[in-house]
PDB file of C-alpha atoms and ligand atoms in Angstrom:
ATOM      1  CA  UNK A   1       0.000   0.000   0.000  1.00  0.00           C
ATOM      2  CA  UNK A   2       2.881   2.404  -1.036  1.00  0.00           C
ATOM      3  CA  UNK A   3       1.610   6.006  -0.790  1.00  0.00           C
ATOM      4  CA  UNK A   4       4.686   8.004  -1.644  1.00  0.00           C
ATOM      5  CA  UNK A   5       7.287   6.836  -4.339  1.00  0.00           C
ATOM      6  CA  UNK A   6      10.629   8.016  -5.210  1.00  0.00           C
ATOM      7  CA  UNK A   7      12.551   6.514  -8.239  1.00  0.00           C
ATOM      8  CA  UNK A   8      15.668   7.743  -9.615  1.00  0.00           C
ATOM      9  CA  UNK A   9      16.277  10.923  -7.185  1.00  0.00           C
ATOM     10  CA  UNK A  10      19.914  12.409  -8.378  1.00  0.00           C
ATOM     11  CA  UNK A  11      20.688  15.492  -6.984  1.00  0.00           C
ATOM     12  CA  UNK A  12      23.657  17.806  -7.789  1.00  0.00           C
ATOM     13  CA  UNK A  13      25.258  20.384  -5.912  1.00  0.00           C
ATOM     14  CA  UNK A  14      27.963  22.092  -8.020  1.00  0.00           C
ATOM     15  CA  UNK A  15      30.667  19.527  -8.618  1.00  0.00           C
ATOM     16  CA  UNK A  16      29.169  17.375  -5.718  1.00  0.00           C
ATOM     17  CA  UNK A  17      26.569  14.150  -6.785  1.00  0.00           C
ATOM     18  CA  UNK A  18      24.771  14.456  -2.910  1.00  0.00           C
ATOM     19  CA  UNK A  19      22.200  11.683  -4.288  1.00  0.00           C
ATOM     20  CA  UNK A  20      22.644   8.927  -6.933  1.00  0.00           C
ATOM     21  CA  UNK A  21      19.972   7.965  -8.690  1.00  0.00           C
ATOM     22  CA  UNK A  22      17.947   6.580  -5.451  1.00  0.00           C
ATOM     23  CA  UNK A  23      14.718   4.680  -5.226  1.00  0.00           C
ATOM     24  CA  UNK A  24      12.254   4.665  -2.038  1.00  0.00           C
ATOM     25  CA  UNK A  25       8.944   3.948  -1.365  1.00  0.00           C
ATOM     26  CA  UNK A  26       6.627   4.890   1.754  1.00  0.00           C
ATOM     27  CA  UNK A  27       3.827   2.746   2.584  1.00  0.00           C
ATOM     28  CA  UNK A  28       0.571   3.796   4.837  1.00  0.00           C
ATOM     29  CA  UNK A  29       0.668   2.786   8.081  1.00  0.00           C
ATOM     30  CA  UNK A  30       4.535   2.185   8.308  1.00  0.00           C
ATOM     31  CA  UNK A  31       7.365   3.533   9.914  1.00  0.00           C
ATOM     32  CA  UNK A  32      10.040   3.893   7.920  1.00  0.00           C
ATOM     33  CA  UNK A  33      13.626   4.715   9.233  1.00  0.00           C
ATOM     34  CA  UNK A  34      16.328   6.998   6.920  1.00  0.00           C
ATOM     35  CA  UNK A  35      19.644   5.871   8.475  1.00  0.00           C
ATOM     36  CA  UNK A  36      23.583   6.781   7.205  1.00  0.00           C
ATOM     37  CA  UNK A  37      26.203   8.404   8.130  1.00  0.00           C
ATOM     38  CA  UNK A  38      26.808  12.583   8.090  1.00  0.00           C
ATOM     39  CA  UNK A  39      26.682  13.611   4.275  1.00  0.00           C
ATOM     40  CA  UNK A  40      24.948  10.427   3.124  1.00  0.00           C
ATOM     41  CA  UNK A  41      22.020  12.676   1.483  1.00  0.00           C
ATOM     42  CA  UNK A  42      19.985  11.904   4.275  1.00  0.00           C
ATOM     43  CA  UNK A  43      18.681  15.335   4.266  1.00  0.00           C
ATOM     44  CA  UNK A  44      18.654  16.274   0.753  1.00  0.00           C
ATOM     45  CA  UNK A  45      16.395  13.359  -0.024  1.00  0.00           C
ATOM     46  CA  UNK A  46      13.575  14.516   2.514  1.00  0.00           C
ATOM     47  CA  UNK A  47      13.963  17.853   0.755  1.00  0.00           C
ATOM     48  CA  UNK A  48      13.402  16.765  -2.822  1.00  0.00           C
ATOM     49  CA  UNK A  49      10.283  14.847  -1.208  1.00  0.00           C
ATOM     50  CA  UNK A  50       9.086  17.930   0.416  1.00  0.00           C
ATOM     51  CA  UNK A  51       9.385  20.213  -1.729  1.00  0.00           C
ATOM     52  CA  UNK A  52      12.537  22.135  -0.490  1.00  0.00           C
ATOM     53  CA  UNK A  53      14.522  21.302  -2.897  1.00  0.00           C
ATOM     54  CA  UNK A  54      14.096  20.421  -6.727  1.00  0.00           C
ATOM     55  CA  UNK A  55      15.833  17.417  -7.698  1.00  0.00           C
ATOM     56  CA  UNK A  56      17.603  16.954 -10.648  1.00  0.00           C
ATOM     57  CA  UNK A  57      16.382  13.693 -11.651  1.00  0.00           C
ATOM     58  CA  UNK A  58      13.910  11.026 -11.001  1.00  0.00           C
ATOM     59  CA  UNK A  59      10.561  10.972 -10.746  1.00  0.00           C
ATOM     60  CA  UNK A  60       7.315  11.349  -7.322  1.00  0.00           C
ATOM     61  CA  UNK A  61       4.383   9.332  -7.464  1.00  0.00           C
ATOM     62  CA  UNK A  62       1.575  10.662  -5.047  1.00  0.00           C
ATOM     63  CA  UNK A  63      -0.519   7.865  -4.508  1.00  0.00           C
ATOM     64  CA  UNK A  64       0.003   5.970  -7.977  1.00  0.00           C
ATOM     65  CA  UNK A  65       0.302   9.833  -9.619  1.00  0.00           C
ATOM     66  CA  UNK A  66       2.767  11.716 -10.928  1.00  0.00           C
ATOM     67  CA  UNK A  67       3.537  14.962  -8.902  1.00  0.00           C
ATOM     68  CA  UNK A  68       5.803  18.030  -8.671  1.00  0.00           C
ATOM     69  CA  UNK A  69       6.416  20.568  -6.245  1.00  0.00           C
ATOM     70  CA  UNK A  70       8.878  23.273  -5.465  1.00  0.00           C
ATOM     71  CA  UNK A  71       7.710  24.604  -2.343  1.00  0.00           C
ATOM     72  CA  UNK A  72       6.765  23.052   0.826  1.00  0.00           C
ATOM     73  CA  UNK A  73       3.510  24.474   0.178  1.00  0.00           C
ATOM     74  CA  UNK A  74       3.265  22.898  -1.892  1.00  0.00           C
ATOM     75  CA  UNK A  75       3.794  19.548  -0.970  1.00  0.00           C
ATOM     76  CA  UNK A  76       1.924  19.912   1.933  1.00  0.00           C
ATOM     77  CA  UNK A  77      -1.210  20.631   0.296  1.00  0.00           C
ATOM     78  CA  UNK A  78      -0.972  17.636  -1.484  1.00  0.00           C
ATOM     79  CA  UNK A  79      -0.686  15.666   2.025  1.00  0.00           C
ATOM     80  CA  UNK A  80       3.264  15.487   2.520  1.00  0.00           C
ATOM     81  CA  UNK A  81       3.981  17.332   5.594  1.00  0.00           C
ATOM     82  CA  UNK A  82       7.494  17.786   7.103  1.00  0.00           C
ATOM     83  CA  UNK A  83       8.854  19.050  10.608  1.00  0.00           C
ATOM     84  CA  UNK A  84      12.783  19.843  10.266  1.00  0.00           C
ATOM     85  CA  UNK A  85      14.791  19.714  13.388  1.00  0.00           C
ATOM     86  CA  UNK A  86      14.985  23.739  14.102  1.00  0.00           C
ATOM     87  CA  UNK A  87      11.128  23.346  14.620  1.00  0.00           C
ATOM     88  CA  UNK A  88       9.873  25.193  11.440  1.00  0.00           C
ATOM     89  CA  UNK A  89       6.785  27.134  13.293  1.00  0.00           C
ATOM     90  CA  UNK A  90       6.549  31.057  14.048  1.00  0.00           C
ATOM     91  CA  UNK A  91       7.356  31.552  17.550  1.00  0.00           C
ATOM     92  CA  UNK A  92       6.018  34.947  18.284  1.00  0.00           C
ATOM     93  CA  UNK A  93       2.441  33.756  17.411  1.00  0.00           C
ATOM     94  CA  UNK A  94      -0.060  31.999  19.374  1.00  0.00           C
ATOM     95  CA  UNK A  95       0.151  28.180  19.618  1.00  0.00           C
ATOM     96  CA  UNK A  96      -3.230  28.052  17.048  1.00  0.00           C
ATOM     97  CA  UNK A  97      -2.426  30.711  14.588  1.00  0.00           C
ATOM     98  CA  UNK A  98       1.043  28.129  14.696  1.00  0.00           C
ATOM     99  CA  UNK A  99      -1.512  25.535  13.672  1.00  0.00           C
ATOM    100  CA  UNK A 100      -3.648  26.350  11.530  1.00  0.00           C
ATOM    101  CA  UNK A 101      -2.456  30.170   9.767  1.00  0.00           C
ATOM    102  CA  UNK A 102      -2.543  29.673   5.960  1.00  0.00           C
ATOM    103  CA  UNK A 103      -4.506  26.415   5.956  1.00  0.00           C
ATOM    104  CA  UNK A 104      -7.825  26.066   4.280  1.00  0.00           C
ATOM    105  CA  UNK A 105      -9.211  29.327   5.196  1.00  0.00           C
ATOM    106  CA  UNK A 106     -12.649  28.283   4.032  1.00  0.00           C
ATOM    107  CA  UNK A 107     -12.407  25.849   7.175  1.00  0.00           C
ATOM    108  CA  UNK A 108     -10.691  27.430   9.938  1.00  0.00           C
ATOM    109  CA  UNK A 109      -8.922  30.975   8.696  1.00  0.00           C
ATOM    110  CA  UNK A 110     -12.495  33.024   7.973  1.00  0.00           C
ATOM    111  CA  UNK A 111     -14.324  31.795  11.179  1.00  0.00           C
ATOM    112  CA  UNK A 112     -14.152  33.739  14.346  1.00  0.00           C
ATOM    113  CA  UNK A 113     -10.559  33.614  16.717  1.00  0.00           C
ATOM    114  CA  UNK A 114     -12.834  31.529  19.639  1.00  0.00           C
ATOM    115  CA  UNK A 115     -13.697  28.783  17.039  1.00  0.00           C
ATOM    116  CA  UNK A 116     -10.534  28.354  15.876  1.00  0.00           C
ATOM    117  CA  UNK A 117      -8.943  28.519  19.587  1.00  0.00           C
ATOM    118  CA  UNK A 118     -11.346  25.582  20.464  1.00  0.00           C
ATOM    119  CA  UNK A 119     -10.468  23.881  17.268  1.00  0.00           C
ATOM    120  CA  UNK A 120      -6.688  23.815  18.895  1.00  0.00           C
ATOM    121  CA  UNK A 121      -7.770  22.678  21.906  1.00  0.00           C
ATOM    122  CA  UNK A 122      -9.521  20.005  20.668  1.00  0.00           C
ATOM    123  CA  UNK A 123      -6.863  18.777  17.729  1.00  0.00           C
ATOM    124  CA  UNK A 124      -3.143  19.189  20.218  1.00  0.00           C
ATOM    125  CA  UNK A 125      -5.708  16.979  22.985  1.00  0.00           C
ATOM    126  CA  UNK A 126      -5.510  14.356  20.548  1.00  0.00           C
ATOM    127  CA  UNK A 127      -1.850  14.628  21.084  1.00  0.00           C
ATOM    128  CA  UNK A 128      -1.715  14.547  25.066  1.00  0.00           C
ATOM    129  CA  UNK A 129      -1.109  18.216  24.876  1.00  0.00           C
ATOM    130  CA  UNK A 130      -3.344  20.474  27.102  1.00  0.00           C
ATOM    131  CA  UNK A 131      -2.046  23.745  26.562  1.00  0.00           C
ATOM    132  CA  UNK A 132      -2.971  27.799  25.926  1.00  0.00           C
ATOM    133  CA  UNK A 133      -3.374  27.469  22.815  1.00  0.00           C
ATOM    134  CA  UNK A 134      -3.481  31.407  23.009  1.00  0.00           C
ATOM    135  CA  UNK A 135       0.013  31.731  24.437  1.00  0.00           C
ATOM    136  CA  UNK A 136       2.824  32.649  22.157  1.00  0.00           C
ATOM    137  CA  UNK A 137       4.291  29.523  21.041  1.00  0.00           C
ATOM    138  CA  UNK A 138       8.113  30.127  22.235  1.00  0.00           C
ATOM    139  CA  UNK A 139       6.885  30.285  25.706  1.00  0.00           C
ATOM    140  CA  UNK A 140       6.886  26.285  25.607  1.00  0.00           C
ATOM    141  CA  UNK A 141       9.460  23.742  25.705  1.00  0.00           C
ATOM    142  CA  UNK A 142      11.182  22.371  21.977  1.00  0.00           C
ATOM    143  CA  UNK A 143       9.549  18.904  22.605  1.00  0.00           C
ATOM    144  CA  UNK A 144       5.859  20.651  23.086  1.00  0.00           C
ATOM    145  CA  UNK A 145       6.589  22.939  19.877  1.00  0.00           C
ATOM    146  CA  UNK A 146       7.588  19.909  18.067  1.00  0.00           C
ATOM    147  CA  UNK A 147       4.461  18.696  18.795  1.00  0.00           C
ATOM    148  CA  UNK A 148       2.827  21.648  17.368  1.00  0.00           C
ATOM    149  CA  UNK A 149       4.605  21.228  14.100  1.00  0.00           C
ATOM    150  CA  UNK A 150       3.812  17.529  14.172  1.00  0.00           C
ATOM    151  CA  UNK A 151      -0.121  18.407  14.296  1.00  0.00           C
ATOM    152  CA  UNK A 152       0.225  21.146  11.888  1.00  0.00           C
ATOM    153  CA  UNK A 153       1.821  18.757   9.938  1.00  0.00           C
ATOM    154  CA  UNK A 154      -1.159  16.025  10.012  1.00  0.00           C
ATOM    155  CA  UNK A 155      -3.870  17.696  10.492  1.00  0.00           C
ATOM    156  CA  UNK A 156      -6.189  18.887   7.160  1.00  0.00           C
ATOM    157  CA  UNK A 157      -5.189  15.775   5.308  1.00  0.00           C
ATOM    158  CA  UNK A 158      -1.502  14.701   6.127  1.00  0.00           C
ATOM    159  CA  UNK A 159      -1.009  11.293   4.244  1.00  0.00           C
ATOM    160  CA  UNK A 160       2.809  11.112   4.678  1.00  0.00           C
ATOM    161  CA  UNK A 161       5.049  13.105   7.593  1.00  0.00           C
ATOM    162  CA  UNK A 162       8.469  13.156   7.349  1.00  0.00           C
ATOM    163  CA  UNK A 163      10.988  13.828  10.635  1.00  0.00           C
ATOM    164  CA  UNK A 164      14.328  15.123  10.130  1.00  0.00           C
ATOM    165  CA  UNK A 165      16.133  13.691  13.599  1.00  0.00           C
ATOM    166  CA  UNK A 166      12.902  14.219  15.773  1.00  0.00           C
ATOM    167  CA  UNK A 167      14.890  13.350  18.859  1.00  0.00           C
ATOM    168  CA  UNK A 168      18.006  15.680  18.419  1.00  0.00           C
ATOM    169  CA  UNK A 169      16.912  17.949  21.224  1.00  0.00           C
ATOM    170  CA  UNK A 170      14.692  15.956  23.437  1.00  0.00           C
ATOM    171  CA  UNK A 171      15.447  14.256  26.658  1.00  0.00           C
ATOM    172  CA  UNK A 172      14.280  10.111  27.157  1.00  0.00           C
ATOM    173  CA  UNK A 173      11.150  10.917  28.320  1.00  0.00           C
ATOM    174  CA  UNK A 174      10.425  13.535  25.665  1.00  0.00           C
ATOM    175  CA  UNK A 175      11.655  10.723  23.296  1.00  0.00           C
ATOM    176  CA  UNK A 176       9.159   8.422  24.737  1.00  0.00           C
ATOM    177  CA  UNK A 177       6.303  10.782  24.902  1.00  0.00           C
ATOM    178  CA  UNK A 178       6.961  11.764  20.898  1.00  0.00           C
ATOM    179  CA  UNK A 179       7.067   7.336  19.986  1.00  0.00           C
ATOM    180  CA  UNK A 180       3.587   7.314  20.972  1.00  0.00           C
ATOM    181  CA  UNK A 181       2.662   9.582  18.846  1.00  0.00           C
ATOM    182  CA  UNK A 182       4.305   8.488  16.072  1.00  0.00           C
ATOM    183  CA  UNK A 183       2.513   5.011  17.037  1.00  0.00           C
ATOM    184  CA  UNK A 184      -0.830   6.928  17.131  1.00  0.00           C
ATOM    185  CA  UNK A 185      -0.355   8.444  13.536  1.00  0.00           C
ATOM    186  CA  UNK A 186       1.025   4.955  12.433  1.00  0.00           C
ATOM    187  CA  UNK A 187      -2.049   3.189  13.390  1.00  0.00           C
ATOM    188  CA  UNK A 188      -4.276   6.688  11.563  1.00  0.00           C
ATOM    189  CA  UNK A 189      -2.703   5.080   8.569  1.00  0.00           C
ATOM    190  CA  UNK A 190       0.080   7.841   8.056  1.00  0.00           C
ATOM    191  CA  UNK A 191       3.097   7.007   6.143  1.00  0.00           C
ATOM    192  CA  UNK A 192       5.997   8.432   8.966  1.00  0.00           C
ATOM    193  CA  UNK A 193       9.348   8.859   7.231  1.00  0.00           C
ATOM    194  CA  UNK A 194      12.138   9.697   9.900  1.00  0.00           C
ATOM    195  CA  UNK A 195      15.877  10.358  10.051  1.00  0.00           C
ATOM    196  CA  UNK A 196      18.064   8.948  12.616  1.00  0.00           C
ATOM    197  CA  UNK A 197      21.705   7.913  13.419  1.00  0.00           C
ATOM    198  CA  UNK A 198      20.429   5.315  16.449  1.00  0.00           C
ATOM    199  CA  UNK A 199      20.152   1.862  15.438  1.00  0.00           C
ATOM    200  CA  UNK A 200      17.715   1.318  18.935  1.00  0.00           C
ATOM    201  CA  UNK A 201      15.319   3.689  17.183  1.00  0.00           C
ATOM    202  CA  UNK A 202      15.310   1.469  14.257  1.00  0.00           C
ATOM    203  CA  UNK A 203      14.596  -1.718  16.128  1.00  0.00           C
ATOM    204  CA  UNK A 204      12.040   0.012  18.615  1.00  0.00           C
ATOM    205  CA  UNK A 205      10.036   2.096  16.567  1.00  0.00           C
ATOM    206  CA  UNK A 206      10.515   1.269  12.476  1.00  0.00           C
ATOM    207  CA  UNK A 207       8.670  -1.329  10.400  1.00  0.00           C
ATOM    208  CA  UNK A 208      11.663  -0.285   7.457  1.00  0.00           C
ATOM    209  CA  UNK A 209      14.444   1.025   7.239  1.00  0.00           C
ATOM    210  CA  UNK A 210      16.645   2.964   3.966  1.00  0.00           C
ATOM    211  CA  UNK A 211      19.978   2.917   3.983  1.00  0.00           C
ATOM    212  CA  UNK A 212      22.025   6.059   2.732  1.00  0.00           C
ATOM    213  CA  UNK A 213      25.383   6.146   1.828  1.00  0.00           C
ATOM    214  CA  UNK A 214      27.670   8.463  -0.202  1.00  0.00           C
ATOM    215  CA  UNK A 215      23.897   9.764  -2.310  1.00  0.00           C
ATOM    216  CA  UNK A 216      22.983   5.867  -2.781  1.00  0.00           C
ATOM    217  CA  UNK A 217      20.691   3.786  -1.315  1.00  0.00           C
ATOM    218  CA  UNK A 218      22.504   0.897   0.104  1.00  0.00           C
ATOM    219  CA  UNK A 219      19.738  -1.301   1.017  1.00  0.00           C
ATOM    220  CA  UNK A 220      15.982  -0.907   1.865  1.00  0.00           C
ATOM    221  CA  UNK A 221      14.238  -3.910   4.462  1.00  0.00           C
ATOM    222  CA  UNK A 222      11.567  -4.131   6.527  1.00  0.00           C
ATOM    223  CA  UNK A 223      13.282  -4.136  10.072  1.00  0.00           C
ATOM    224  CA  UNK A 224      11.831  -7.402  11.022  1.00  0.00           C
ATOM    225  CA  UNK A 225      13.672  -8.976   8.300  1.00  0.00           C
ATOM    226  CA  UNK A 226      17.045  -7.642  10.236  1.00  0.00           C
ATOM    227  CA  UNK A 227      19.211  -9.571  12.664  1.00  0.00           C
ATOM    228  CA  UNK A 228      19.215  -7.684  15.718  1.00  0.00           C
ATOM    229  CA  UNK A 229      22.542  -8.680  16.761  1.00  0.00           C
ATOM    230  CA  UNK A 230      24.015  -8.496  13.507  1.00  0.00           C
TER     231      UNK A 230
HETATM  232  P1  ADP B 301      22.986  13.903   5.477  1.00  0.00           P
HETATM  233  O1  ADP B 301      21.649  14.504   5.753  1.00  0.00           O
HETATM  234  O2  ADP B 301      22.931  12.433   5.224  1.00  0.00           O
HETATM  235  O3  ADP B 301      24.001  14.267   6.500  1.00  0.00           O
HETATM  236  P2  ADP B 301      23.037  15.836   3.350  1.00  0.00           P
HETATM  237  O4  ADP B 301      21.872  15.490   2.503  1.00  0.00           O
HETATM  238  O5  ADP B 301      22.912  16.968   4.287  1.00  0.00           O
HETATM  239  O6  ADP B 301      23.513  14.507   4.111  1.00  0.00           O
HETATM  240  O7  ADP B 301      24.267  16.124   2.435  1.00  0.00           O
HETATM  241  C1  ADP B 301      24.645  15.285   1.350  1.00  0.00           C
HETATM  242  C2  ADP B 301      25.764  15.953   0.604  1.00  0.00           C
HETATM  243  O8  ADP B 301      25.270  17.087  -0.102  1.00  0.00           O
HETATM  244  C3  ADP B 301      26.848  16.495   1.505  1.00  0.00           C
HETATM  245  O9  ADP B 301      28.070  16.346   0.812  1.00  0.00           O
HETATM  246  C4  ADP B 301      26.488  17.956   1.672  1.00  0.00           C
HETATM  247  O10 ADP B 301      27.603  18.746   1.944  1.00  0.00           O
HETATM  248  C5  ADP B 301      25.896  18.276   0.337  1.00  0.00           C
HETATM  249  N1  ADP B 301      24.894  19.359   0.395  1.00  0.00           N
HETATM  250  C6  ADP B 301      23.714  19.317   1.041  1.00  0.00           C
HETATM  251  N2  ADP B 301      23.029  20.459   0.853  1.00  0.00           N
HETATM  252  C7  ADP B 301      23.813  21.232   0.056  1.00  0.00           C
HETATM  253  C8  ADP B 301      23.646  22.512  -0.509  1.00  0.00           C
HETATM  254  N3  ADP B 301      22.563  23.236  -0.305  1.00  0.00           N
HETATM  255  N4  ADP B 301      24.640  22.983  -1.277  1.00  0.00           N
HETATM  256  C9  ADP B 301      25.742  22.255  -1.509  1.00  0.00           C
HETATM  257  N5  ADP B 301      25.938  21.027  -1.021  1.00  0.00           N
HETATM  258  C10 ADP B 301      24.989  20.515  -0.252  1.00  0.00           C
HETATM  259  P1  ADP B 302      19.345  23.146   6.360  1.00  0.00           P
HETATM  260  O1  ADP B 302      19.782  21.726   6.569  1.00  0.00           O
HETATM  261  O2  ADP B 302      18.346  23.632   7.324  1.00  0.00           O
HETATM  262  O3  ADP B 302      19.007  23.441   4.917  1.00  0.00           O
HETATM  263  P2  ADP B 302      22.080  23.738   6.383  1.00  0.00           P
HETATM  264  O4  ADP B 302      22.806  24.161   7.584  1.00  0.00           O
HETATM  265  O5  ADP B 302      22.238  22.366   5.816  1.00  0.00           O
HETATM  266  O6  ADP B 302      20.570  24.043   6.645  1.00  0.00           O
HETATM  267  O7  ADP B 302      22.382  24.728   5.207  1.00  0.00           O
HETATM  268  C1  ADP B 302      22.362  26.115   5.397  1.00  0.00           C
HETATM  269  C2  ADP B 302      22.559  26.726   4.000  1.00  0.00           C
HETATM  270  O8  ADP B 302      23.774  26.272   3.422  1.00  0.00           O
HETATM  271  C3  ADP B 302      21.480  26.333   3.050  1.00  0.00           C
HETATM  272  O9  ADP B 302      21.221  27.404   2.169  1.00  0.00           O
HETATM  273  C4  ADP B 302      22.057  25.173   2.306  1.00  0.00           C
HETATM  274  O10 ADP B 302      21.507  25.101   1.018  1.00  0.00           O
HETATM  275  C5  ADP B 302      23.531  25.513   2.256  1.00  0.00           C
HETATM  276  N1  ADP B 302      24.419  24.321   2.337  1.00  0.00           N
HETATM  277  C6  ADP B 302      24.252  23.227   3.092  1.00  0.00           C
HETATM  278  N2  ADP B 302      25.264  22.365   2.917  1.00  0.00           N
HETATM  279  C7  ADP B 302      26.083  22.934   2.026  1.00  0.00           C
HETATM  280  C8  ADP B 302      27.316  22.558   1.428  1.00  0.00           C
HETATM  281  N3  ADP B 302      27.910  21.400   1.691  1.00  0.00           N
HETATM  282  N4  ADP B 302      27.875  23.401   0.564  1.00  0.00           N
HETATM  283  C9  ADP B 302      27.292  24.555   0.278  1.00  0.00           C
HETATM  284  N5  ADP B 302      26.134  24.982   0.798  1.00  0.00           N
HETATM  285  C10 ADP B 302      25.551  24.177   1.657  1.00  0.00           C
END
């Protein structure tokens, strides 16, 4: 059930190949781990798939269809959300302009501030969070803003969400707090793409994982298929 498809990403930087011609697929209701070393093309990949980048060759499927995009914006509309690890949000604005600003106005942005305030409430307590959502967003803790930009992220539509080292600034219980949701949107049917360096993130949390290294893709498994003490 492969919702997102990459085949063929090459991407060129100058008189650097950062990504060779690689093939991935993301499949609804899986985790899927992004694992390699520092300048693998860990990063560049997720941009070309959301829209941050352009790549120079290869081709997105959308759900069996061809699609292009060269702005996050972009992608997002069409259901790929991202959350980078400086947490991509507005942090002088409330928690729910955070969450919903520039989304589907005829849905949230027209109606009155109150509506949407509840709308918050009720969307970040399906992530544990119970929070003023009126409160300027920097006045909470990384892990809750990631949280934020998770929900933004998913909410309106998300089919695939993609985590650039979600756990870089969070402490174990943090970490633990964030797996559950990632469970949560797992079993919603989300595809939930993630970058990591830790092999125990792999094992505990990932149904596949993509190996990166030097712009290819070195191998692509579902984890089960992996020997844990190999
Ligand atoms: P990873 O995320 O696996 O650490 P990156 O995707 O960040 O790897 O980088 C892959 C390669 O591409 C590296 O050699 C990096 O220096 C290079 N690179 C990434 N972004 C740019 C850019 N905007 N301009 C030039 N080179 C880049
Ligand atoms: P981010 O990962 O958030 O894009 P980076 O720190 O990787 O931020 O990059 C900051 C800026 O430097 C970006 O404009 C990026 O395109 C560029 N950049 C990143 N890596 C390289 C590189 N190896 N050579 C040249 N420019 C790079």
């Amino acid at each position: 059930d492969v919702v997102l498809e990459a085949r063929g990403i090459t991407k060129i930087f100058g008189n650097h190949t950062a990504l060779k011609g690689v093939d991935i697929s993301f499949r609804r209701g899986e985790v899927h781990a992004l694992l390699g070393e520092n300048g693998a093309g860990k990063s560049t990949l997720i941009k070309i798939l959301t829209g941050a980048y352009t790549p120079d060759g290869g081709t997105i499927e959308l759900e069996g269809q061809p699609v292009s995009f060269t702005t996050p914006q972009q992608a997002q509309a069409l259901g790929i959300g991202t959350v980078y690890q400086e947490v991509n949000l507005l942090p002088n604005m409330t928690v729910s302009d955070n969450l919903f600003i520039g989304r589907q106005p005829s849905a949230f942005g027209m109606v009155n501030r109150s509506a949407t305030d509840a709308m918050a409430r009720t969307v970040l307590a399906q992530y544990g969070l119970d929070i003023d959502v009126r409160a300027e967003l920097s006045t909470y803790s990384v892990a809750i803003q990631q949280i934020v930009a998770i929900a933004r992220a998913v909410e309106l539509s998300g089919k695939v969400l993609i985590l650039d080292e979600p756990t870089a600034s969070l402490d174990r219980h943090e970490v633990e707090k964030l797996f559950e949701i990632i469970r949560t949107l797992k079993a919603r049917g989300l595809a939930i793409v993630f970058i990591t360096h830790f092999l125990d993130q792999v094992f505990e949390l990932s149904d596949r994982v993509t190996v990166l290294r030097n712009g290819f893709r070195v191998g692509s498994e579902p984890v089960s298929a992996l020997d844990r003490t190999g």
